mmCIF file of C-alpha atoms in Angstrom:
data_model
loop_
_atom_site.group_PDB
_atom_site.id
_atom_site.type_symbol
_atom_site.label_atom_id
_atom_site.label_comp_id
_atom_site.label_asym_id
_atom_site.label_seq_id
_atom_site.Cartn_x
_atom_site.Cartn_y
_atom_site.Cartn_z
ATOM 1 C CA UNK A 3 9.244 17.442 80.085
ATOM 2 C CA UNK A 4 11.167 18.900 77.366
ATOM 3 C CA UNK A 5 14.036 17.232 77.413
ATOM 4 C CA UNK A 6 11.730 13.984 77.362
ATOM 5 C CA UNK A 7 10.017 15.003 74.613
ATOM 6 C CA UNK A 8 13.086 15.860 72.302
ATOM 7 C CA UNK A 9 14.572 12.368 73.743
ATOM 8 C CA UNK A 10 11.246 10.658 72.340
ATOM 9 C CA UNK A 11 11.422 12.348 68.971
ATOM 10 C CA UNK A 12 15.085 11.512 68.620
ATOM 11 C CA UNK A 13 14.759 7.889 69.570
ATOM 12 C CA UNK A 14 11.491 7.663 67.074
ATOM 13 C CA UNK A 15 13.589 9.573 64.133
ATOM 14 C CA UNK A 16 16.365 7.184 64.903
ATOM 15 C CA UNK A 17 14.250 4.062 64.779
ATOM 16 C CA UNK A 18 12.602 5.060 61.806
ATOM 17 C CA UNK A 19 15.544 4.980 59.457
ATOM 18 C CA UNK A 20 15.057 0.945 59.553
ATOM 19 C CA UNK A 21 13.909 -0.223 56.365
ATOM 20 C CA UNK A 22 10.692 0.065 55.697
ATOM 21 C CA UNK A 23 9.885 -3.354 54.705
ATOM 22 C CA UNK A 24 11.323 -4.551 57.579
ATOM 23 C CA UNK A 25 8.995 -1.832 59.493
ATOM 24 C CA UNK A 26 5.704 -2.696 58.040
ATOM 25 C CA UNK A 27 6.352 -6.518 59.247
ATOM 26 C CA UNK A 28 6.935 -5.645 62.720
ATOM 27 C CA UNK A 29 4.039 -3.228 63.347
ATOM 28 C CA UNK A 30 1.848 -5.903 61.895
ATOM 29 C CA UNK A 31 -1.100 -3.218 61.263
ATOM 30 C CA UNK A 32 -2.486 -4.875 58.019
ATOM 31 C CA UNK A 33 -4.492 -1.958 57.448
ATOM 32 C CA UNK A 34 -3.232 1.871 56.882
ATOM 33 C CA UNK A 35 -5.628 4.810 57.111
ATOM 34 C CA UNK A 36 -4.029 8.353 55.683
ATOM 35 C CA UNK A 37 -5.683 11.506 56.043
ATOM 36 C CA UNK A 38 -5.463 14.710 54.054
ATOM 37 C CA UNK A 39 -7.266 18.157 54.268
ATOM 38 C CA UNK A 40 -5.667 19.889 51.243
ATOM 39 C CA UNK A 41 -3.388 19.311 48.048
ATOM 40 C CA UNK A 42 -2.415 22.621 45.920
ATOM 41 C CA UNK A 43 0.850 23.871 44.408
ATOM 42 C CA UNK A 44 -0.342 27.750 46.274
ATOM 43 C CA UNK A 45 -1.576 27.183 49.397
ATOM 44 C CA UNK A 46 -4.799 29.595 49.900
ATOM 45 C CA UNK A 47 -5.003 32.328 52.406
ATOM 46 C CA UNK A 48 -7.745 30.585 54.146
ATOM 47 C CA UNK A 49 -5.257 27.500 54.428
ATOM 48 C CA UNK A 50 -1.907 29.385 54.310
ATOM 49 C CA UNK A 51 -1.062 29.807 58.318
ATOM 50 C CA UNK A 52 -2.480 27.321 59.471
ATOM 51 C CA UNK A 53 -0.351 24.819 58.279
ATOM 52 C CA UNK A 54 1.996 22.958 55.450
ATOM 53 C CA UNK A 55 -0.148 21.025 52.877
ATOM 54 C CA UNK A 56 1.027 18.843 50.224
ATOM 55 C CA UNK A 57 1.682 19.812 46.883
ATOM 56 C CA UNK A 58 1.165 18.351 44.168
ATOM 57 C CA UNK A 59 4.580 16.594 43.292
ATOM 58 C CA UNK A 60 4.162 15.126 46.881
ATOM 59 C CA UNK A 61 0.584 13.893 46.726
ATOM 60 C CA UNK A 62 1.903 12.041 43.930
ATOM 61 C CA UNK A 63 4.986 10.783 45.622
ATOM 62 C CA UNK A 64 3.313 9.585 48.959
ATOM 63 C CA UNK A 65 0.969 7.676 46.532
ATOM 64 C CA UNK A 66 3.253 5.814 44.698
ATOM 65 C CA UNK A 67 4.673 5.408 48.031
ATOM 66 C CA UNK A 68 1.321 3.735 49.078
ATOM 67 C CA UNK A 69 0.565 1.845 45.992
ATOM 68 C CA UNK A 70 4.073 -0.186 46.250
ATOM 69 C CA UNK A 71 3.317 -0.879 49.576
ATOM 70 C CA UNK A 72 -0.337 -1.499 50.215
ATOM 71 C CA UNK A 73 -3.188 -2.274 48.574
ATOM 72 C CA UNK A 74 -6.025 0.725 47.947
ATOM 73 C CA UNK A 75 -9.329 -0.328 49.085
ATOM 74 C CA UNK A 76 -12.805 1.350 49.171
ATOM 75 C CA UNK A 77 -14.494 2.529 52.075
ATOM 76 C CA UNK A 78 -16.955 0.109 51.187
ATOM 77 C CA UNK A 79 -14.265 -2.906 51.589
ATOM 78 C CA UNK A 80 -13.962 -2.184 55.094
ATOM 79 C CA UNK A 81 -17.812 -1.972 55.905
ATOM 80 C CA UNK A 82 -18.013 -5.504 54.452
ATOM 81 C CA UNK A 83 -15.110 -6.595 56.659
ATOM 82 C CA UNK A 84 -16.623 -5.487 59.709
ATOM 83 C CA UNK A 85 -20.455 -6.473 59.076
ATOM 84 C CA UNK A 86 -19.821 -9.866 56.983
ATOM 85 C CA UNK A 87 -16.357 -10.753 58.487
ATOM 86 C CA UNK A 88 -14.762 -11.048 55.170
ATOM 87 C CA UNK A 89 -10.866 -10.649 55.172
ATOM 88 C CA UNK A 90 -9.057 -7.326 53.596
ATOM 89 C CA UNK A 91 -6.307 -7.576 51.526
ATOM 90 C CA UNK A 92 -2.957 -7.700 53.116
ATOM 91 C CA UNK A 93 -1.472 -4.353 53.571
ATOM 92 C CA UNK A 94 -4.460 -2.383 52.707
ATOM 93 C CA UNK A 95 -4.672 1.191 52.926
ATOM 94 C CA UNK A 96 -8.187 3.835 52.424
ATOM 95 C CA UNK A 97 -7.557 7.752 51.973
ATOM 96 C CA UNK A 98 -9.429 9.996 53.271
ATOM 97 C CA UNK A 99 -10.166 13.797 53.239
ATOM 98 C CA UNK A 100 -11.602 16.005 55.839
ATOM 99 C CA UNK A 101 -13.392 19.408 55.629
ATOM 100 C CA UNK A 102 -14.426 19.211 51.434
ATOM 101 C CA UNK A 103 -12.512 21.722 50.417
ATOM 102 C CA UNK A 104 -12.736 22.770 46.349
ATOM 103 C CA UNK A 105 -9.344 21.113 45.385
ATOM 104 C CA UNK A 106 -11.040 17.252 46.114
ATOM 105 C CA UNK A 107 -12.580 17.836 43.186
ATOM 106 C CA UNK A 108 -10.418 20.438 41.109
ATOM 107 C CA UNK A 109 -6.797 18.631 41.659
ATOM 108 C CA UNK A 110 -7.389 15.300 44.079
ATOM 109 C CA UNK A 111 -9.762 13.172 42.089
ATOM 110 C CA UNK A 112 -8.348 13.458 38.673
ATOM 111 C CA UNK A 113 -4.708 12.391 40.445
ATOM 112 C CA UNK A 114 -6.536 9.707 41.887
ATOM 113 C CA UNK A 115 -8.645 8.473 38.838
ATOM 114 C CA UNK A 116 -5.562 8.587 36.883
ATOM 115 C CA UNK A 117 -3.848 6.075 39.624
ATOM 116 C CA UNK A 118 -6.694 4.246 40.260
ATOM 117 C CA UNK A 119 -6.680 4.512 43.809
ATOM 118 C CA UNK A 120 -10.069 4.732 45.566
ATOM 119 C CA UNK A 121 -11.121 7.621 48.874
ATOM 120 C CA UNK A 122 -13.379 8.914 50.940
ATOM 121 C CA UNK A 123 -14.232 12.431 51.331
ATOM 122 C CA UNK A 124 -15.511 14.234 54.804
ATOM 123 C CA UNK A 125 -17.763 17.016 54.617
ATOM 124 C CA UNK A 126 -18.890 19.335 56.807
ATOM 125 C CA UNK A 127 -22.030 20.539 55.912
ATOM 126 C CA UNK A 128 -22.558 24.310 57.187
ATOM 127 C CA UNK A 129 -19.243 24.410 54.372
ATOM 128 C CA UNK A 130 -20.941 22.512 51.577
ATOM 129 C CA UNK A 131 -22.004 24.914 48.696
ATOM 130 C CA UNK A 132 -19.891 27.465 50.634
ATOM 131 C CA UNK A 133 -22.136 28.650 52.771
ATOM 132 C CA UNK A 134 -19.948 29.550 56.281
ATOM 133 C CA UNK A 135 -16.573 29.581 56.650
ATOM 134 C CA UNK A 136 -14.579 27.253 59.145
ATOM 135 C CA UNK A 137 -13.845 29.346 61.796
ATOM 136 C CA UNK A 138 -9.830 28.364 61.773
ATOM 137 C CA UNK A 139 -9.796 29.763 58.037
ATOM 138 C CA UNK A 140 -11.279 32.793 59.244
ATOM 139 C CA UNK A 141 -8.091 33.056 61.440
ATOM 140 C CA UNK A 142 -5.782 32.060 58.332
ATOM 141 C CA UNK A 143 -7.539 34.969 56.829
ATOM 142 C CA UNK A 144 -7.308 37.040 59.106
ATOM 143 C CA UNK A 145 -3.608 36.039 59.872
ATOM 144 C CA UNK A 146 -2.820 37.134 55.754
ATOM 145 C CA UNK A 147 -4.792 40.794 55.904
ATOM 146 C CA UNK A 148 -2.856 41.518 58.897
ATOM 147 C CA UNK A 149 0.612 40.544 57.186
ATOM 148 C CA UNK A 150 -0.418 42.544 54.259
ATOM 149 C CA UNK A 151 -1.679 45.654 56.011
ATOM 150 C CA UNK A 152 1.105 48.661 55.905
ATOM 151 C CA UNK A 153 -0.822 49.653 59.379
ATOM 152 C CA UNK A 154 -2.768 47.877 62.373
ATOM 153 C CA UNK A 155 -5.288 49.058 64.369
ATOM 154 C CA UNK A 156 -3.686 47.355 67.137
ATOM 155 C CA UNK A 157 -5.316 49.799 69.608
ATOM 156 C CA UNK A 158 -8.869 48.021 67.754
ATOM 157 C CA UNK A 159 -7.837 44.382 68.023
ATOM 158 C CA UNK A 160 -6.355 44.318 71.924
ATOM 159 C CA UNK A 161 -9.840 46.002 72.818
ATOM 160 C CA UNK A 162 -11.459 42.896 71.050
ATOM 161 C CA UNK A 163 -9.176 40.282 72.959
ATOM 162 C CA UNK A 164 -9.628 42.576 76.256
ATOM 163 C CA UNK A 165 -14.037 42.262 76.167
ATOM 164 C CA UNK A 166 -13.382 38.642 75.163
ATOM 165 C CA UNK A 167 -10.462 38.138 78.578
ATOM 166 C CA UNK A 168 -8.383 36.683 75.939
ATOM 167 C CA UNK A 169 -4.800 36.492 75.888
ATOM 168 C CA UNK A 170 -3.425 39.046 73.382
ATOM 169 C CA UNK A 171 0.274 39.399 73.800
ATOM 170 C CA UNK A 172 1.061 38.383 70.440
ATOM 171 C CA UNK A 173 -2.038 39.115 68.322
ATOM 172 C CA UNK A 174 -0.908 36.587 65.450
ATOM 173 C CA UNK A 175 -0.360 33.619 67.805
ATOM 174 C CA UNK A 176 -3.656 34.311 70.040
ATOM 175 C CA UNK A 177 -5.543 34.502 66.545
ATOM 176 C CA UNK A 178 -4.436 31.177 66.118
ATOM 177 C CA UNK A 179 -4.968 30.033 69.631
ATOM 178 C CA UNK A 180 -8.948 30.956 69.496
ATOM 179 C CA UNK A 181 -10.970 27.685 69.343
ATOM 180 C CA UNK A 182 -15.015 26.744 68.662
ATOM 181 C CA UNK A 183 -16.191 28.486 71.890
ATOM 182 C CA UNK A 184 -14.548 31.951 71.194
ATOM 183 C CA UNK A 185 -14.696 31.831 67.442
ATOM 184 C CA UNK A 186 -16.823 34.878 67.190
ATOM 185 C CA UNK A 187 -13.861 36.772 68.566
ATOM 186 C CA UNK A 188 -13.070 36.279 65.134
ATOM 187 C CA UNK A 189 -16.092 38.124 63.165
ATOM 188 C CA UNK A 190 -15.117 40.601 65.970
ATOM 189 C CA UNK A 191 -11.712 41.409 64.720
ATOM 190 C CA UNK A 192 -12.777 41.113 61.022
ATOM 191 C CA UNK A 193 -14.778 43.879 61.507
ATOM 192 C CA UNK A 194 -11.487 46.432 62.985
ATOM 193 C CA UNK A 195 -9.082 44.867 60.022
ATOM 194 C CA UNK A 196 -12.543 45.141 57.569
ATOM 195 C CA UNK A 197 -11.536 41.723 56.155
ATOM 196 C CA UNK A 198 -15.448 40.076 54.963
ATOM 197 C CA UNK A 199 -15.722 36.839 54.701
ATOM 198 C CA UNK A 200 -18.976 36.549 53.270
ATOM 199 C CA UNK A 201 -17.125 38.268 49.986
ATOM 200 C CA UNK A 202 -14.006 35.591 50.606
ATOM 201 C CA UNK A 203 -16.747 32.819 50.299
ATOM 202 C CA UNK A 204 -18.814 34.492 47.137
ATOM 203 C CA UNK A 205 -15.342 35.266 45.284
ATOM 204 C CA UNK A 206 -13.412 32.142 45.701
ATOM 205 C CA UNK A 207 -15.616 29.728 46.483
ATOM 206 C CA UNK A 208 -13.257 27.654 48.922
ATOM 207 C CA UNK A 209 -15.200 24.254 49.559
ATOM 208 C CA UNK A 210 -16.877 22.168 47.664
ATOM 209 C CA UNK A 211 -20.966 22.191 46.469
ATOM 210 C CA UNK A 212 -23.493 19.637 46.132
ATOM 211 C CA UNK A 213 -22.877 19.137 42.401
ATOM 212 C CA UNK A 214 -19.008 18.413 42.993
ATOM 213 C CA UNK A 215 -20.349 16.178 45.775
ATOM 214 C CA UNK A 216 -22.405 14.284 43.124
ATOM 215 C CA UNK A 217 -19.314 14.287 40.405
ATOM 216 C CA UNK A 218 -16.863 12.459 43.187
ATOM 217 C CA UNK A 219 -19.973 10.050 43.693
ATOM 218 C CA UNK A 220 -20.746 8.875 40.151
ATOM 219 C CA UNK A 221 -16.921 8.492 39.864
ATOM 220 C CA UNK A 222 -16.847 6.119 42.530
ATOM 221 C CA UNK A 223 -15.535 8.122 44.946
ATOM 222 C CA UNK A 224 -17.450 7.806 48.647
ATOM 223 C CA UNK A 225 -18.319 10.407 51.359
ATOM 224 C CA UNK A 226 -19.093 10.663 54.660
ATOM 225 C CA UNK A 227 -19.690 13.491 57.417
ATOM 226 C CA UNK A 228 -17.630 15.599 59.078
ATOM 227 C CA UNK A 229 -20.001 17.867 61.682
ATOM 228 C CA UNK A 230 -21.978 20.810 61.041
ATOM 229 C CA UNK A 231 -19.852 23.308 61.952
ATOM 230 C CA UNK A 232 -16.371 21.431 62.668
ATOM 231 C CA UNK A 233 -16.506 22.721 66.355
ATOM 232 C CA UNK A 234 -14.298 20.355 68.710
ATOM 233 C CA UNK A 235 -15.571 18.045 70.430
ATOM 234 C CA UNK A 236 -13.457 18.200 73.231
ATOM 235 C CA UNK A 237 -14.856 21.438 74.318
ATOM 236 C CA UNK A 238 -18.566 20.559 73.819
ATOM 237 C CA UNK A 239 -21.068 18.548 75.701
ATOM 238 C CA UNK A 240 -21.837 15.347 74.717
ATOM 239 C CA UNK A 241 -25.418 16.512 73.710
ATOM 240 C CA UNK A 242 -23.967 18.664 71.318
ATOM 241 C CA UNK A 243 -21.419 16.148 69.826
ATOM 242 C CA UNK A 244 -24.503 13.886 69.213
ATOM 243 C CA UNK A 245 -26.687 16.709 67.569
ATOM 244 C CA UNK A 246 -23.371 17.600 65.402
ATOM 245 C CA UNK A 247 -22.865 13.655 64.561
ATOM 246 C CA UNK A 248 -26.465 12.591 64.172
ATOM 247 C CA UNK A 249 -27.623 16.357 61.991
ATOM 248 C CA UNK A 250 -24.180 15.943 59.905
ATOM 249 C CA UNK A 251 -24.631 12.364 59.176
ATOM 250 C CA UNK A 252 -28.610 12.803 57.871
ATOM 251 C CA UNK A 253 -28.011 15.283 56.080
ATOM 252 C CA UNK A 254 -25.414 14.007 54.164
ATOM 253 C CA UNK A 255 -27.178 10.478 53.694
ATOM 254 C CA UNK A 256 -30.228 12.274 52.361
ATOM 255 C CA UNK A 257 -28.638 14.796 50.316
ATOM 256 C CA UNK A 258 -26.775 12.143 48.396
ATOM 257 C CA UNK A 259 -28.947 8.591 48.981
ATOM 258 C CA UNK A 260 -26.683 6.949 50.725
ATOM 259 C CA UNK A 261 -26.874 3.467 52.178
ATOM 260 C CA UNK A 262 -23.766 3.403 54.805
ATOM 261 C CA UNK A 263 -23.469 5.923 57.544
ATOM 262 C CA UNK A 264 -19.628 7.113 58.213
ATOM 263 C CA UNK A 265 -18.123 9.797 60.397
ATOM 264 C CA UNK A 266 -14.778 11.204 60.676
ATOM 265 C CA UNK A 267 -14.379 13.693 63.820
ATOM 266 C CA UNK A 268 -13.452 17.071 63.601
ATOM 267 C CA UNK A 269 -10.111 17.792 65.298
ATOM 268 C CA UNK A 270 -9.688 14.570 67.740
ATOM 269 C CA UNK A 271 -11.705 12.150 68.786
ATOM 270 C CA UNK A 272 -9.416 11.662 72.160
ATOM 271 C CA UNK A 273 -10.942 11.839 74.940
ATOM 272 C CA UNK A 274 -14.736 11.241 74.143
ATOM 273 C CA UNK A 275 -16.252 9.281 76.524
ATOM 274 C CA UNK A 276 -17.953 5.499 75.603
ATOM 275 C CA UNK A 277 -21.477 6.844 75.552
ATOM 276 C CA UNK A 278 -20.917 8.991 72.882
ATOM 277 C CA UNK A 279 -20.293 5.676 70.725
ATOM 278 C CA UNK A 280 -21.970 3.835 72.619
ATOM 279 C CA UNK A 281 -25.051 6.074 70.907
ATOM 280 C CA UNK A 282 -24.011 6.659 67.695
ATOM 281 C CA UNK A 283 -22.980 3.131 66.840
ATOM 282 C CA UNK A 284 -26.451 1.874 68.396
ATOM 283 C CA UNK A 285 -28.696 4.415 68.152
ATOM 284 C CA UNK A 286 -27.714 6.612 65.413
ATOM 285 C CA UNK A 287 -26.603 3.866 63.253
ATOM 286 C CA UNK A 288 -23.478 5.137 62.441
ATOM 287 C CA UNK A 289 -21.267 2.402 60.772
ATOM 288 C CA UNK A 290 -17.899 3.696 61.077
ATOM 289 C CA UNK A 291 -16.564 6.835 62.617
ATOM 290 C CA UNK A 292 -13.093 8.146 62.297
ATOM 291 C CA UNK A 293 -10.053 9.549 64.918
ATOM 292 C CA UNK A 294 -6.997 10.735 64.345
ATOM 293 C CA UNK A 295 -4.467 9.577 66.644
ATOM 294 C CA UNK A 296 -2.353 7.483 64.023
ATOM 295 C CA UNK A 297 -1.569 3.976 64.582
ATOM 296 C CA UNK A 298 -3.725 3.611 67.942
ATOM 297 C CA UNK A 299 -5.906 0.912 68.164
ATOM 298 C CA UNK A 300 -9.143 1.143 69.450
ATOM 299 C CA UNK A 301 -11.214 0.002 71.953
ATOM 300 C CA UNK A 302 -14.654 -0.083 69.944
ATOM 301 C CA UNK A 303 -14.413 -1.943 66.663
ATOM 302 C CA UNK A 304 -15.863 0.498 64.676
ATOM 303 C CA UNK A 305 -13.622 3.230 65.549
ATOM 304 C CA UNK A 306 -10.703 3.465 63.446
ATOM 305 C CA UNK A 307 -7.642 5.928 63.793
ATOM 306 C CA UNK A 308 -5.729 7.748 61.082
ATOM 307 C CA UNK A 309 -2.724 9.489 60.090
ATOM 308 C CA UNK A 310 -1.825 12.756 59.853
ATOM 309 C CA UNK A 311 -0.302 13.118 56.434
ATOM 310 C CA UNK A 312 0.344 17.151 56.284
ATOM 311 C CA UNK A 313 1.990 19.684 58.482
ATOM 312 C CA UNK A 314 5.385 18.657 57.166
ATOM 313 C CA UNK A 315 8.303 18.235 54.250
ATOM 314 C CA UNK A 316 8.952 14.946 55.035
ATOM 315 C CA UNK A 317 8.604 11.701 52.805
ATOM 316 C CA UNK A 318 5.216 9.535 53.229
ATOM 317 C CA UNK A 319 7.683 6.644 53.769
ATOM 318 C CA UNK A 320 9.368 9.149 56.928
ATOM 319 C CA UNK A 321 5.311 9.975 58.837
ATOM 320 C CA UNK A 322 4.180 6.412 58.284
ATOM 321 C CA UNK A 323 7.728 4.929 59.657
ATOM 322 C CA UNK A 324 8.047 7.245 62.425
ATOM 323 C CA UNK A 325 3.870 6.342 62.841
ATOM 324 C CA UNK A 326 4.913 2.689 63.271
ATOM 325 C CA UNK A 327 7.595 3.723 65.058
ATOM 326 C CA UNK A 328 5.446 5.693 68.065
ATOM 327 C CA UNK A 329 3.026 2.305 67.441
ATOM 328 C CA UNK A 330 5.881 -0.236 69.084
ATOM 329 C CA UNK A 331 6.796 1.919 71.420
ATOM 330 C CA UNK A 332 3.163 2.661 72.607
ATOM 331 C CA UNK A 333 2.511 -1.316 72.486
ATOM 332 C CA UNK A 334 5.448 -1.920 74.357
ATOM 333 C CA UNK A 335 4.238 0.312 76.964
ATOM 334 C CA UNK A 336 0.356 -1.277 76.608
ATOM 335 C CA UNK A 337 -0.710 2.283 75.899
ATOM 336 C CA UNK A 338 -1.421 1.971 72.300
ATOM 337 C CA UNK A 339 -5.195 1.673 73.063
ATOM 338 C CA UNK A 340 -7.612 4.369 72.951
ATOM 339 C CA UNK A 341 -9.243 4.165 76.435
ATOM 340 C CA UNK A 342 -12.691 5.717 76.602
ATOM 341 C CA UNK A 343 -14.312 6.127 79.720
ATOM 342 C CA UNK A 344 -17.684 5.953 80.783
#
C-alpha cells in the first residue's frame, strides 16, 4: 500500500509539471473553489502544530495566481447559477474560509479589498465572539506549553490517556490524534500542564466577534456556517449532524439577516449518507453546503467540493495542478464522484 501510494504521488507530481494552461483545458472544471483557514506571517500557538498556513507573501502570490487565471466571483454568483440557471463566467473561482478566525478580518480582507477579489467566510458559532475554543487548538496549545516546559508531569498526563484507554506512547502525537468524541481528554490534560484556555481566549482573542462579522458584511464580503462546535461529522449520528447544520445555520442567518442559507462542513463531508442532504437541502433549506475533497464532483447539485490550499510550501499553481491532476486520474477511473449512500 505504500509503495502504491508513493507511485501515485510520483506519477501526480510528474503530471503536474505540464503547463498549466494546457492543464486547466483538460480538466474542464470551469469553476475553482479554494479554501483557507488561516493567513499570518507568525503562526499562533493555537494554529502552530497543527499545520503550515500561508503567509502573507503567499496569500498574495496564490492570488495573483488566481486572478490571471480565473475569474473571482461572489458566493452570491453561484446561488443565481444554480436557482435561475444563469451561466458563470468561464474559469471562475470563490474563496472561502473556514473556522472565523481573527486574521479574516485583521490581514485577509484588506488583501482582498485591495485586489478586489470577493469570499466567503465560515463560522462556527460556539467560536464567534470567542467564546470556546476549537478543541484541535486546544491540542496546538497544549502541544506549545509542553515544548516550552523545562519539566513534564509525564507521570500526570499517561494517567489521563490511561482513564481515557487512549493510546499514549508518544504523548505529542496522541494529543494530536484525539478527535470530537474524546476532546475533553483535552481540558483533562490542561489541568496537569495548568495551561487555561479560558485566559488564552480573554488575552488573545483568537476568532472573530459579531462586530468583525458585520465589518466583512458591509464590505461585501459573505458568510455562511460552519457547525456549532466543529465536531466531525464522521463520528456523529446523523441526528446530531442535522442539529449542528440546522442550529449553526439559524443562528448565523438571524444574527446577521441573511437571505441565503450556506454551509461548509467541518473536517469532511465524505462519507455522509444522502439523507443527511437529502434534509438539509429540503427541509432545512440550506442552499449550498460545502466538502472538501478537491476536484470531486458531486452527486447532489448543491454540494460543491473544495481545495485544500494550506498544509504546504508549494506554489498555488503546484496544489491546483496536482488537484487537476488526481481529477483525470479519478475520472479515468469513474471514481471522481462523491457517492453517498442511503
Amino acid at each position: 500500500m505504500l509503495i502504491n501510494n508513493l507511485f501515485k504521488k510520483s506519477i501526480i507530481s510528474a503530471l503536474s509539471r505540464i503547463k498549466f494552461s494546457y492543464l486547466k483545458k483538460l480538466s474542464g472544471n470551469n469553476l475553482l473553489l479554494p479554501f483557507y483557514h488561516l493567513v499570518n506571517d507568525n503562526p499562533p500557538p493555537h494554529i502552530r502544530h497543527l499545520y503550515s498556513v500561508r503567509n502573507v507573501t503567499q496569500f498574495k502570490e496564490d492570488l495573483e495566481f488566481f486572478i490571471n487565471n480565473y475569474s473571482p466571483i461572489a458566493l452570491s454568483d453561484i446561488l443565481s447559477n444554480k436557482k435561475r440557471n444563469l451561466q458563470l463566467p468561464e474559469n471562475s473561482f470563490l474563496l472561502t474560509f473556514d473556522d472565523g478566525c481573527r486574521e479574516m478580518y485583521d490581514v485577509v480582507m484588506p488583501i482582498l479589498l485591495e485586489k478586489g477579489v470577493p469570499a466567503v467566510f465560515f463560522l462556527t458559532t460556539e467560536f464567534l465572539d470567542n467564546k470556546e475554543l476549537f478543541y484541535r487548538h486546544k491540542a496546538s496549545l497544549l502541544l506549545d506549553s509542553i515544548e516550552r516546559a523545562h519539566s513534564l508531569n509525564n507521570c500526570g498526563i499517561s494517567e489521563v490517556f490511561k482513564a481515557n484507554r487512549l493510546e499514549h506512547a508518544d504523548i505529542k502525537r496522541s494529543i494530536l490524534t484525539i478527535r470530537s468524541p474524546e476532546k475533553h481528554v483535552l481540558d483533562e490534560l490542561a489541568m496537569v500542564l495548568g495551561v487555561d484556555f479560558d485566559e488564552y481566549l480573554r488575552t488573545n482573542k483568537p476568532y472573530l466577534s459579531s462586530t468583525h462579522v458585520k465589518g466583512l458584511i458591509e464590505d461585501g464580503f459573505e458568510i455562511g456556517a460552519h457547525s456549532i462546535d466543529h465536531p466531525d461529522y464522521q463520528l456523529i449520528s446523523l441526528k446530531e449532524q442535522l442539529w449542528q447544520t440546522k442550529t449553526s445555520t439559524e443562528i448565523i442567518n438571524e444574527s446577521f439577516s441573511l437571505d441565503y442559507t450556506a454551509f461548509a462542513t467541518p473536517f469532511t463531508d465524505e462519507g455522509i449518507i444522502a439523507k443527511y442532504f437529502d434534509e438539509i437541502f429540503n427541509r432545512l433549506s440550506v442552499d449550498i453546503s460545502f466538502g472538501t475533497s478537491g476536484m470531486k464532483r458531486d452527486s447532489y447539485m448543491n454540494s460543491m467540493q473544495r481545495v485544500f490550499m494550506e498544509g504546504t510550501d508549494k506554489s498555488a499553481v503546484r496544489i491546483i495542478s496536482e488537484s487537476i491532476v488526481l481529477m483525470l486520474i479519478r475520472s479515468f477511473l469513474n471514481r471522481n464522484t462523491m457517492v453517498r449512500t442511503l
